[in-house]
RNA sequence: UCCCUGGUAGCUCAAUGGCAGAGCAACCGGCUGUUAACCGGUGGGUUGUAGGUUCGAAUCCUACCCAGGGAGCCA
């Protein structure tokens, strides 16, 4: 008798099979037990009838508790009364371990409790569905780049100093000096792009900011492509293709999981290029027209981003921000040096910035001036400025926040559910 | 760091100055098609912590701790 996964039971109707899993729920009715069994791929109702199994097996069912592990044998049958449409008529049942009283019940729980039980919370249908969608998003992104000739380059996680010199970094002891956990692989990707043309990194990112909002984690994952010979327009084109490809892939491959989490997929279906593009100037005008007091030169807050995104059905690019609210390496606009060739992509439905990127400064004099203006330690950036000494070319790139993308595509109201074990300002357990 | 809200049984909540309560979970019993099954029964409490006001505090006051939401900062 061979083991089948619950997701494949439809192909085994009438056969006697083995299922290895856990008890999700149990109901009994005198001489019948209804066990809802899960195996990580799905859920199936198992019927244990007194007349169909040994007395020992039947009595054993009485002691089964929520999340007990077991191996059951039985015949797959289609039945309208069963949740999912199929059920298992049990012939043999072997408990492996009887679970202790399980903390996470099928009833309602509060966030604090669930976060403390995150290792067990992952077993619930909703959390498992989100993690499968996260996997699909990640694999969709990797396939997108791999199929377009990008080379995966792993950026270092331990770094000697800040990449951008602004945000708060986590520090750690590094022999007799201090190292910092990476907040971006971008500068290293610029070096790699000059070696290999089109590259990307995909790794964790760390920010020690004391942010307590539904959009922030202290540890999150980011994909950062970087391309030689590509300008701002080419950069935005790649972004809209990447985002559309990823959304369509999830719609095709994870329909069932989207149903499980009750995501309204109406607006996701239309996510296809081209995305609207507005300049920072136009965005400021748009905010003022919508009753938001906003002054040219400031950066957008969460609320401002939502107002802007609400004007469009699709994700929207906001490009050409003032240079002094962006990172030091953003290339100034040749006709208006006070603004730069940067672009952020704002997701619809209030999910905010999911991509930040732009064209980089490729001129040695300009990059040296910007490093001085930002009071960055010049020696630490020698390798970076070397890229402008030895065959500099126009180049662009961006960073896509995986968790924010997952939150948007899944329609979640908090980023903490998008990652298996979230790290927040005041939470590092489990 | 600042602002707002909250903390009562394992979990989710009620009790607003006067006997500490319910549903679920656990345990015992019943039921041959249940759908977060249902029905009957049992056990379960330092009301976040420390002070204070009061004849009397879960309830009012002060400080602290913890959590949630937001601001700033950011993807």
Coordinates of N, CA, C and O (backbone and C1' of nucleotides) in Angstrom, one line a residue, chain B:
Chain B
rU1 P 12.8 54.7 25.0 O5' 12.2 56.0 24.4 C5' 12.8 57.3 24.7 C4' 12.2 58.4 23.9 C3' 10.7 58.5 24.0 O3' 10.3 59.3 25.1 C1' 11.4 58.5 21.7
rC2 P 8.9 59.0 25.9 O5' 7.8 59.6 24.9 C5' 7.9 61.1 24.7 C4' 6.9 61.4 23.6 C3' 5.5 60.9 23.8 O3' 4.7 61.7 24.7 C1' 6.2 60.4 21.6
rC3 P 3.5 61.0 25.6 O5' 2.3 60.9 24.6 C5' 1.7 62.0 24.0 C4' 0.7 61.6 22.9 C3' -0.3 60.5 23.4 O3' -1.4 61.1 24.1 C1' 0.6 59.9 21.3
rC4 P -2.1 60.2 25.3 O5' -3.0 59.2 24.5 C5' -4.1 59.7 23.7 C4' -4.7 58.6 22.9 C3' -5.2 57.4 23.7 O3' -6.5 57.5 24.2 C1' -3.9 56.6 21.8
rU5 P -6.9 56.7 25.6 O5' -7.0 55.2 25.1 C5' -8.0 54.8 24.2 C4' -7.9 53.4 23.8 C3' -7.8 52.4 25.0 O3' -9.1 52.1 25.5 C1' -6.1 51.9 23.5
rG6 P -9.3 51.6 27.0 O5' -8.6 50.2 27.1 C5' -9.2 49.0 26.8 C4' -8.3 47.9 26.6 C3' -7.8 47.2 27.8 O3' -8.7 46.2 28.2 C1' -5.9 47.6 26.4
rG7 P -8.7 45.6 29.7 O5' -7.5 44.7 29.7 C5' -7.4 43.5 28.9 C4' -6.2 42.7 29.3 C3' -6.2 42.1 30.7 O3' -5.5 40.9 30.7 C1' -4.3 43.6 30.4
rU8 P -6.4 39.5 30.7 O5' -7.3 39.7 32.0 C5' -6.7 39.5 33.3 C4' -7.8 38.9 34.2 C3' -8.4 37.6 33.7 O3' -7.6 36.5 34.0 C1' -10.1 39.1 34.4
rA9 P -7.6 35.3 33.0 O5' -8.3 34.1 33.7 C5' -7.6 33.4 34.8 C4' -7.9 31.9 34.8 C3' -7.6 31.3 33.4 O3' -7.1 30.0 33.6 C1' -9.8 30.8 34.1
rG10 P -5.5 29.8 33.6 O5' -5.1 29.5 32.1 C5' -3.8 29.2 31.6 C4' -3.8 28.7 30.2 C3' -4.6 29.6 29.2 O3' -3.8 30.6 28.6 C1' -5.4 27.4 29.1
rC11 P -4.3 32.0 28.3 O5' -5.3 31.8 27.1 C5' -4.8 31.5 25.8 C4' -5.9 31.3 24.8 C3' -6.8 32.5 24.7 O3' -6.3 33.5 23.8 C1' -8.1 30.5 25.0
rU12 P -6.7 35.0 24.0 O5' -8.3 35.1 23.7 C5' -8.7 34.9 22.3 C4' -10.2 35.1 22.3 C3' -10.8 36.3 23.0 O3' -10.7 37.4 22.1 C1' -12.0 34.4 23.6
rC13 P -10.7 38.9 22.8 O5' -12.2 39.0 23.3 C5' -12.6 39.7 24.5 C4' -13.9 39.2 24.9 C3' -14.6 40.0 26.1 O3' -15.2 41.2 25.7 C1' -14.7 37.6 26.5
rA14 P -15.4 42.3 26.8 O5' -16.4 41.8 27.9 C5' -17.8 41.7 27.6 C4' -18.6 41.1 28.7 C3' -18.8 41.9 30.0 O3' -19.6 43.0 29.8 C1' -18.7 39.6 30.4
rA15 P -19.3 44.4 30.7 O5' -19.5 43.9 32.2 C5' -20.8 43.7 32.7 C4' -20.7 43.1 34.1 C3' -20.1 44.0 35.2 O3' -21.0 44.8 35.8 C1' -19.1 41.8 35.2
rU16 P -21.0 46.4 35.6 O5' -19.7 46.9 36.3 C5' -19.7 47.4 37.7 C4' -19.3 48.8 37.7 C3' -20.2 49.8 37.1 O3' -20.5 51.0 37.8 C1' -18.1 50.0 36.1
rG17 P -20.2 51.8 38.9 O5' -19.2 51.5 40.0 C5' -18.1 50.6 40.2 C4' -18.2 49.9 41.5 C3' -19.5 49.9 42.3 O3' -19.6 48.6 42.9 C1' -17.8 50.7 43.7
rG18 P -20.5 47.5 42.3 O5' -20.7 46.5 43.5 C5' -19.6 45.6 43.9 C4' -20.0 44.7 45.0 C3' -21.4 44.1 44.9 O3' -21.4 42.8 45.6 C1' -21.3 45.6 46.8
rC19 P -21.1 41.5 44.7 O5' -21.2 40.4 45.9 C5' -20.1 40.2 46.8 C4' -19.7 38.8 46.9 C3' -19.3 38.1 45.5 O3' -18.3 37.2 45.8 C1' -21.2 37.0 46.4
rA20 P -16.8 37.5 45.3 O5' -16.7 37.1 43.8 C5' -17.3 38.0 42.8 C4' -17.3 37.3 41.5 C3' -17.6 35.8 41.6 O3' -18.5 35.4 40.5 C1' -15.6 36.2 40.3
rG21 P -19.3 34.0 40.6 O5' -19.2 33.5 39.1 C5' -20.2 32.9 38.5 C4' -20.4 33.5 37.1 C3' -20.0 32.5 36.0 O3' -21.0 31.5 35.8 C1' -19.2 34.7 35.5
rA22 P -20.6 30.2 35.0 O5' -20.7 30.6 33.5 C5' -21.9 30.9 32.9 C4' -21.8 31.4 31.5 C3' -21.2 30.4 30.6 O3' -22.1 29.5 30.1 C1' -20.1 32.5 30.3
rG23 P -21.6 28.0 29.6 O5' -20.9 28.3 28.2 C5' -21.7 28.6 27.0 C4' -20.7 29.0 25.9 C3' -19.7 27.9 25.6 O3' -20.2 26.9 24.7 C1' -18.6 30.0 25.7
rC24 P -19.6 25.4 24.9 O5' -18.1 25.5 24.4 C5' -17.8 25.6 23.0 C4' -16.4 26.0 22.8 C3' -15.4 24.9 23.2 O3' -15.2 23.8 22.3 C1' -14.6 27.0 24.0
rA25 P -14.9 22.4 22.8 O5' -13.4 22.5 23.5 C5' -12.3 22.7 22.6 C4' -11.0 22.8 23.5 C3' -10.8 21.7 24.5 O3' -10.2 20.5 23.8 C1' -10.6 23.7 25.6
rA26 P -10.6 19.0 24.3 O5' -10.0 19.0 25.8 C5' -8.6 19.1 26.1 C4' -8.4 18.9 27.6 C3' -9.1 17.7 28.2 O3' -8.4 16.5 28.1 C1' -9.6 19.7 29.5
rC27 P -9.1 15.1 27.8 O5' -9.9 14.7 29.1 C5' -9.1 14.4 30.3 C4' -10.1 14.4 31.5 C3' -11.3 13.5 31.3 O3' -11.0 12.1 31.5 C1' -12.0 15.5 32.2
rC28 P -11.8 11.0 30.6 O5' -13.2 10.9 31.3 C5' -13.3 10.4 32.6 C4' -14.8 10.5 33.1 C3' -15.8 9.9 32.1 O3' -15.9 8.5 32.1 C1' -16.6 12.0 32.9
rG29 P -16.3 7.7 30.8 O5' -17.8 8.1 30.6 C5' -18.8 7.5 31.4 C4' -20.2 8.1 31.1 C3' -20.8 8.0 29.7 O3' -21.3 6.7 29.5 C1' -21.1 10.2 30.5
rG30 P -21.4 6.1 28.0 O5' -22.5 7.0 27.3 C5' -23.9 6.8 27.7 C4' -24.8 7.8 26.9 C3' -24.7 7.6 25.4 O3' -25.5 6.5 24.9 C1' -24.7 9.9 25.9
rC31 P -24.9 5.6 23.7 O5' -25.3 6.4 22.4 C5' -26.7 6.7 22.1 C4' -26.8 7.8 21.1 C3' -26.0 7.5 19.8 O3' -26.7 6.7 18.9 C1' -25.5 9.7 20.5
rU32 P -25.9 5.4 18.1 O5' -25.8 6.0 16.7 C5' -25.1 7.2 16.4 C4' -24.7 7.2 14.9 C3' -25.9 7.1 14.0 O3' -25.5 7.9 12.9 C1' -24.4 5.3 13.6
rG33 P -26.6 8.8 12.0 O5' -25.5 9.7 11.3 C5' -24.5 10.4 12.0 C4' -24.0 11.5 11.1 C3' -25.0 12.0 10.1 O3' -24.6 13.4 9.8 C1' -23.2 11.0 9.0
rU34 P -25.5 14.5 10.3 O5' -24.4 15.3 11.1 C5' -24.3 15.0 12.5 C4' -22.8 15.2 12.9 C3' -22.2 16.5 12.5 O3' -22.6 17.5 13.4 C1' -20.7 14.8 11.9
rU35 P -22.7 19.0 12.9 O5' -21.1 19.4 12.6 C5' -20.7 20.7 12.4 C4' -19.6 20.7 11.4 C3' -19.7 21.9 10.4 O3' -18.4 22.5 10.2 C1' -19.5 19.8 9.3
rA36 P -18.3 24.0 10.4 O5' -17.2 24.2 11.6 C5' -16.0 23.4 11.6 C4' -15.4 23.5 12.9 C3' -16.4 23.1 14.1 O3' -15.6 22.4 15.1 C1' -15.6 25.3 14.4
rA37 P -15.8 20.8 15.2 O5' -17.4 20.6 15.1 C5' -18.1 20.6 16.2 C4' -19.6 20.5 15.9 C3' -20.6 20.5 17.0 O3' -20.9 21.9 17.4 C1' -21.1 18.7 15.6
rC38 P -21.1 22.2 18.9 O5' -22.4 21.4 19.3 C5' -23.7 21.7 18.7 C4' -24.7 20.6 19.1 C3' -24.9 20.4 20.6 O3' -25.8 21.4 21.1 C1' -24.6 18.3 19.5
rC39 P -25.7 21.9 22.6 O5' -26.3 20.7 23.4 C5' -27.6 20.3 23.3 C4' -27.8 19.1 24.2 C3' -27.3 19.1 25.6 O3' -28.1 19.9 26.5 C1' -26.7 17.0 24.7
rG40 P -27.5 20.7 27.7 O5' -27.2 19.6 28.8 C5' -28.2 18.9 29.5 C4' -27.6 17.8 30.3 C3' -26.5 18.3 31.3 O3' -27.1 18.9 32.5 C1' -25.8 16.3 30.2
rG41 P -26.2 20.0 33.3 O5' -25.0 19.2 33.9 C5' -25.2 18.4 35.1 C4' -24.0 17.5 35.3 C3' -22.8 18.2 35.8 O3' -22.8 18.6 37.2 C1' -22.2 16.6 34.2
rU42 P -22.0 19.9 37.8 O5' -20.5 19.3 37.8 C5' -20.2 18.2 38.7 C4' -18.7 17.9 38.5 C3' -17.7 19.1 38.7 O3' -17.5 19.3 40.1 C1' -17.1 17.9 36.8
rG43 P -17.2 20.8 40.6 O5' -15.6 21.0 40.2 C5' -14.6 20.3 40.9 C4' -13.4 20.3 40.2 C3' -12.7 21.7 40.0 O3' -11.9 22.1 41.1 C1' -12.8 20.6 37.9
rG44 P -11.9 23.6 41.6 O5' -11.2 24.4 40.4 C5' -9.8 24.1 40.1 C4' -9.4 24.7 38.8 C3' -9.5 26.3 38.7 O3' -8.4 26.9 39.3 C1' -10.5 25.3 36.8
rG45 P -8.4 27.9 40.5 O5' -7.3 28.9 40.1 C5' -7.2 29.5 38.8 C4' -7.2 31.0 38.9 C3' -6.9 31.6 40.3 O3' -6.0 32.7 40.2 C1' -9.0 32.5 39.5
rU46 P -4.5 32.5 40.8 O5' -4.3 33.7 41.8 C5' -5.3 34.1 42.7 C4' -5.0 35.5 43.2 C3' -4.6 36.5 42.1 O3' -5.0 37.8 42.5 C1' -2.8 36.2 43.6
rU47 P -6.4 38.4 42.0 O5' -6.4 38.3 40.4 C5' -5.6 39.2 39.6 C4' -6.3 39.5 38.4 C3' -6.3 41.0 38.0 O3' -6.2 41.1 36.6 C1' -8.5 40.1 38.1
rG48 P -5.5 42.4 36.0 O5' -3.9 42.1 35.9 C5' -3.5 40.8 35.5 C4' -2.0 40.8 35.5 C3' -1.3 41.4 36.7 O3' -1.1 40.4 37.7 C1' -0.4 42.4 34.7
rU49 P -1.3 40.9 39.3 O5' 0.1 41.7 39.6 C5' 1.3 41.0 39.5 C4' 2.5 42.0 39.8 C3' 2.3 42.8 41.0 O3' 2.7 42.1 42.2 C1' 2.9 44.3 39.2
rA50 P 1.9 42.4 43.6 O5' 2.5 43.9 44.0 C5' 3.9 44.1 44.2 C4' 4.1 45.6 44.4 C3' 3.2 46.3 45.4 O3' 3.6 46.0 46.8 C1' 3.5 47.6 43.5
rG51 P 2.5 46.3 48.0 O5' 2.7 47.9 48.1 C5' 1.7 48.7 48.6 C4' 1.9 50.1 48.2 C3' 0.8 51.0 48.6 O3' 0.9 51.4 49.9 C1' 1.3 51.3 46.3
rG52 P -0.4 51.2 50.9 O5' -1.4 52.4 50.4 C5' -1.0 53.7 50.4 C4' -1.8 54.6 49.5 C3' -3.3 54.7 49.9 O3' -3.5 55.6 51.0 C1' -3.0 54.5 47.5
rU53 P -4.7 55.3 52.0 O5' -6.0 55.8 51.1 C5' -6.1 57.1 50.7 C4' -7.4 57.4 49.9 C3' -8.6 56.8 50.5 O3' -9.2 57.7 51.5 C1' -8.5 56.1 48.3
rU54 P -9.7 57.1 52.9 O5' -10.9 56.1 52.5 C5' -12.1 56.7 51.9 C4' -13.0 55.6 51.5 C3' -13.4 54.6 52.6 O3' -14.4 55.1 53.5 C1' -12.9 53.5 50.5
rC55 P -14.2 54.7 55.0 O5' -14.5 53.2 55.2 C5' -14.3 52.5 56.4 C4' -14.9 51.1 56.3 C3' -14.5 50.3 55.0 O3' -13.2 49.7 55.2 C1' -16.8 50.2 55.4
rG56 P -12.2 49.8 53.9 O5' -13.0 48.9 52.8 C5' -13.1 47.5 53.0 C4' -14.1 46.9 52.0 C3' -13.6 47.1 50.5 O3' -12.7 46.2 50.1 C1' -15.9 47.6 50.7
rA57 P -11.5 46.6 49.0 O5' -12.4 46.9 47.7 C5' -13.1 45.9 47.0 C4' -12.8 46.0 45.5 C3' -11.3 45.7 45.2 O3' -11.2 45.1 43.9 C1' -11.8 47.9 44.5
rA58 P -11.3 43.5 43.7 O5' -11.0 43.2 42.2 C5' -9.7 43.5 41.7 C4' -9.8 43.8 40.2 C3' -10.4 45.2 39.9 O3' -9.3 46.2 39.9 C1' -11.6 43.6 38.6
rU59 P -9.5 47.6 40.5 O5' -10.7 48.2 39.7 C5' -10.6 48.5 38.3 C4' -11.9 48.9 37.7 C3' -12.4 50.3 38.3 O3' -13.0 51.0 37.2 C1' -14.0 48.6 38.7
rC60 P -12.1 52.2 36.5 O5' -11.9 53.2 37.7 C5' -12.8 54.3 38.0 C4' -12.3 55.2 39.0 C3' -10.8 55.5 39.0 O3' -10.5 56.5 38.0 C1' -11.5 55.0 41.2
rC61 P -9.1 56.6 37.3 O5' -8.2 57.1 38.5 C5' -8.3 58.4 39.0 C4' -7.2 58.7 40.0 C3' -5.8 58.4 39.5 O3' -5.2 59.4 38.8 C1' -6.1 57.4 41.7
rU62 P -4.1 59.1 37.7 O5' -2.8 58.7 38.5 C5' -2.2 59.7 39.3 C4' -0.9 59.1 40.0 C3' 0.0 58.3 39.1 O3' 0.9 59.2 38.4 C1' -0.4 57.1 41.1
rA63 P 1.4 58.7 36.9 O5' 2.5 57.6 37.3 C5' 3.7 58.0 38.0 C4' 4.5 56.8 38.5 C3' 4.9 55.8 37.4 O3' 6.0 56.2 36.7 C1' 3.9 54.6 39.3
rC64 P 6.2 55.7 35.2 O5' 6.5 54.2 35.3 C5' 7.7 53.7 35.9 C4' 7.6 52.2 36.2 C3' 7.4 51.3 35.0 O3' 8.6 51.0 34.3 C1' 5.9 50.7 36.7
rC65 P 8.6 50.6 32.8 O5' 8.0 49.2 32.7 C5' 8.8 48.1 33.3 C4' 8.0 46.8 33.2 C3' 7.5 46.5 31.8 O3' 8.5 45.8 31.1 C1' 5.7 46.2 33.3
rC66 P 8.6 46.0 29.5 O5' 7.3 45.2 29.0 C5' 7.3 43.8 29.1 C4' 5.9 43.2 28.8 C3' 5.4 43.6 27.4 O3' 6.0 42.9 26.4 C1' 3.7 43.9 29.0
rA67 P 6.1 43.5 24.9 O5' 4.6 43.5 24.3 C5' 4.0 42.3 24.1 C4' 2.5 42.5 23.8 C3' 2.2 43.4 22.6 O3' 2.3 42.6 21.4 C1' 0.8 44.0 24.5
rG68 P 2.6 43.4 20.0 O5' 1.2 44.2 19.7 C5' 0.1 43.4 19.4 C4' -1.1 44.4 19.3 C3' -0.9 45.5 18.3 O3' -1.2 45.1 16.9 C1' -1.8 46.3 20.3
rG69 P -0.4 45.8 15.8 O5' -1.0 47.3 15.7 C5' -2.4 47.4 15.2 C4' -2.8 48.8 15.4 C3' -2.0 49.9 14.7 O3' -2.4 50.0 13.3 C1' -2.5 50.6 16.9
rG70 P -1.2 50.5 12.3 O5' -0.8 51.9 12.8 C5' -1.5 53.1 12.3 C4' -1.2 54.3 13.1 C3' 0.1 55.1 12.8 O3' 0.0 55.8 11.5 C1' -0.3 55.0 15.1
rA71 P 1.3 56.1 10.7 O5' 2.0 57.2 11.6 C5' 1.4 58.5 11.8 C4' 2.2 59.4 12.6 C3' 3.7 59.6 12.2 O3' 3.8 60.6 11.2 C1' 3.6 59.1 14.5
rG72 P 4.8 60.3 9.9 O5' 6.2 60.5 10.5 C5' 6.7 61.8 11.0 C4' 7.9 61.6 11.8 C3' 9.1 60.9 11.2 O3' 9.9 61.8 10.4 C1' 8.6 59.9 13.3
rC73 P 10.3 61.5 8.9 O5' 11.2 60.1 9.0 C5' 12.5 60.1 9.6 C4' 13.0 58.7 9.7 C3' 13.0 57.9 8.4 O3' 14.1 58.2 7.6 C1' 12.0 56.7 10.2
rC74 P 14.0 58.1 6.0 O5' 13.4 56.6 5.8 C5' 14.2 55.6 5.0 C4' 13.8 54.3 5.4 C3' 13.1 53.5 4.3 O3' 14.1 52.8 3.5 C1' 11.8 53.3 6.2
rA75 P 13.9 52.6 1.9 O5' 13.2 51.1 1.7 C5' 13.4 50.5 0.4 C4' 12.3 49.4 0.3 C3' 10.9 50.0 0.2 O3' 10.1 49.2 -0.7 C1' 11.1 48.5 2.0

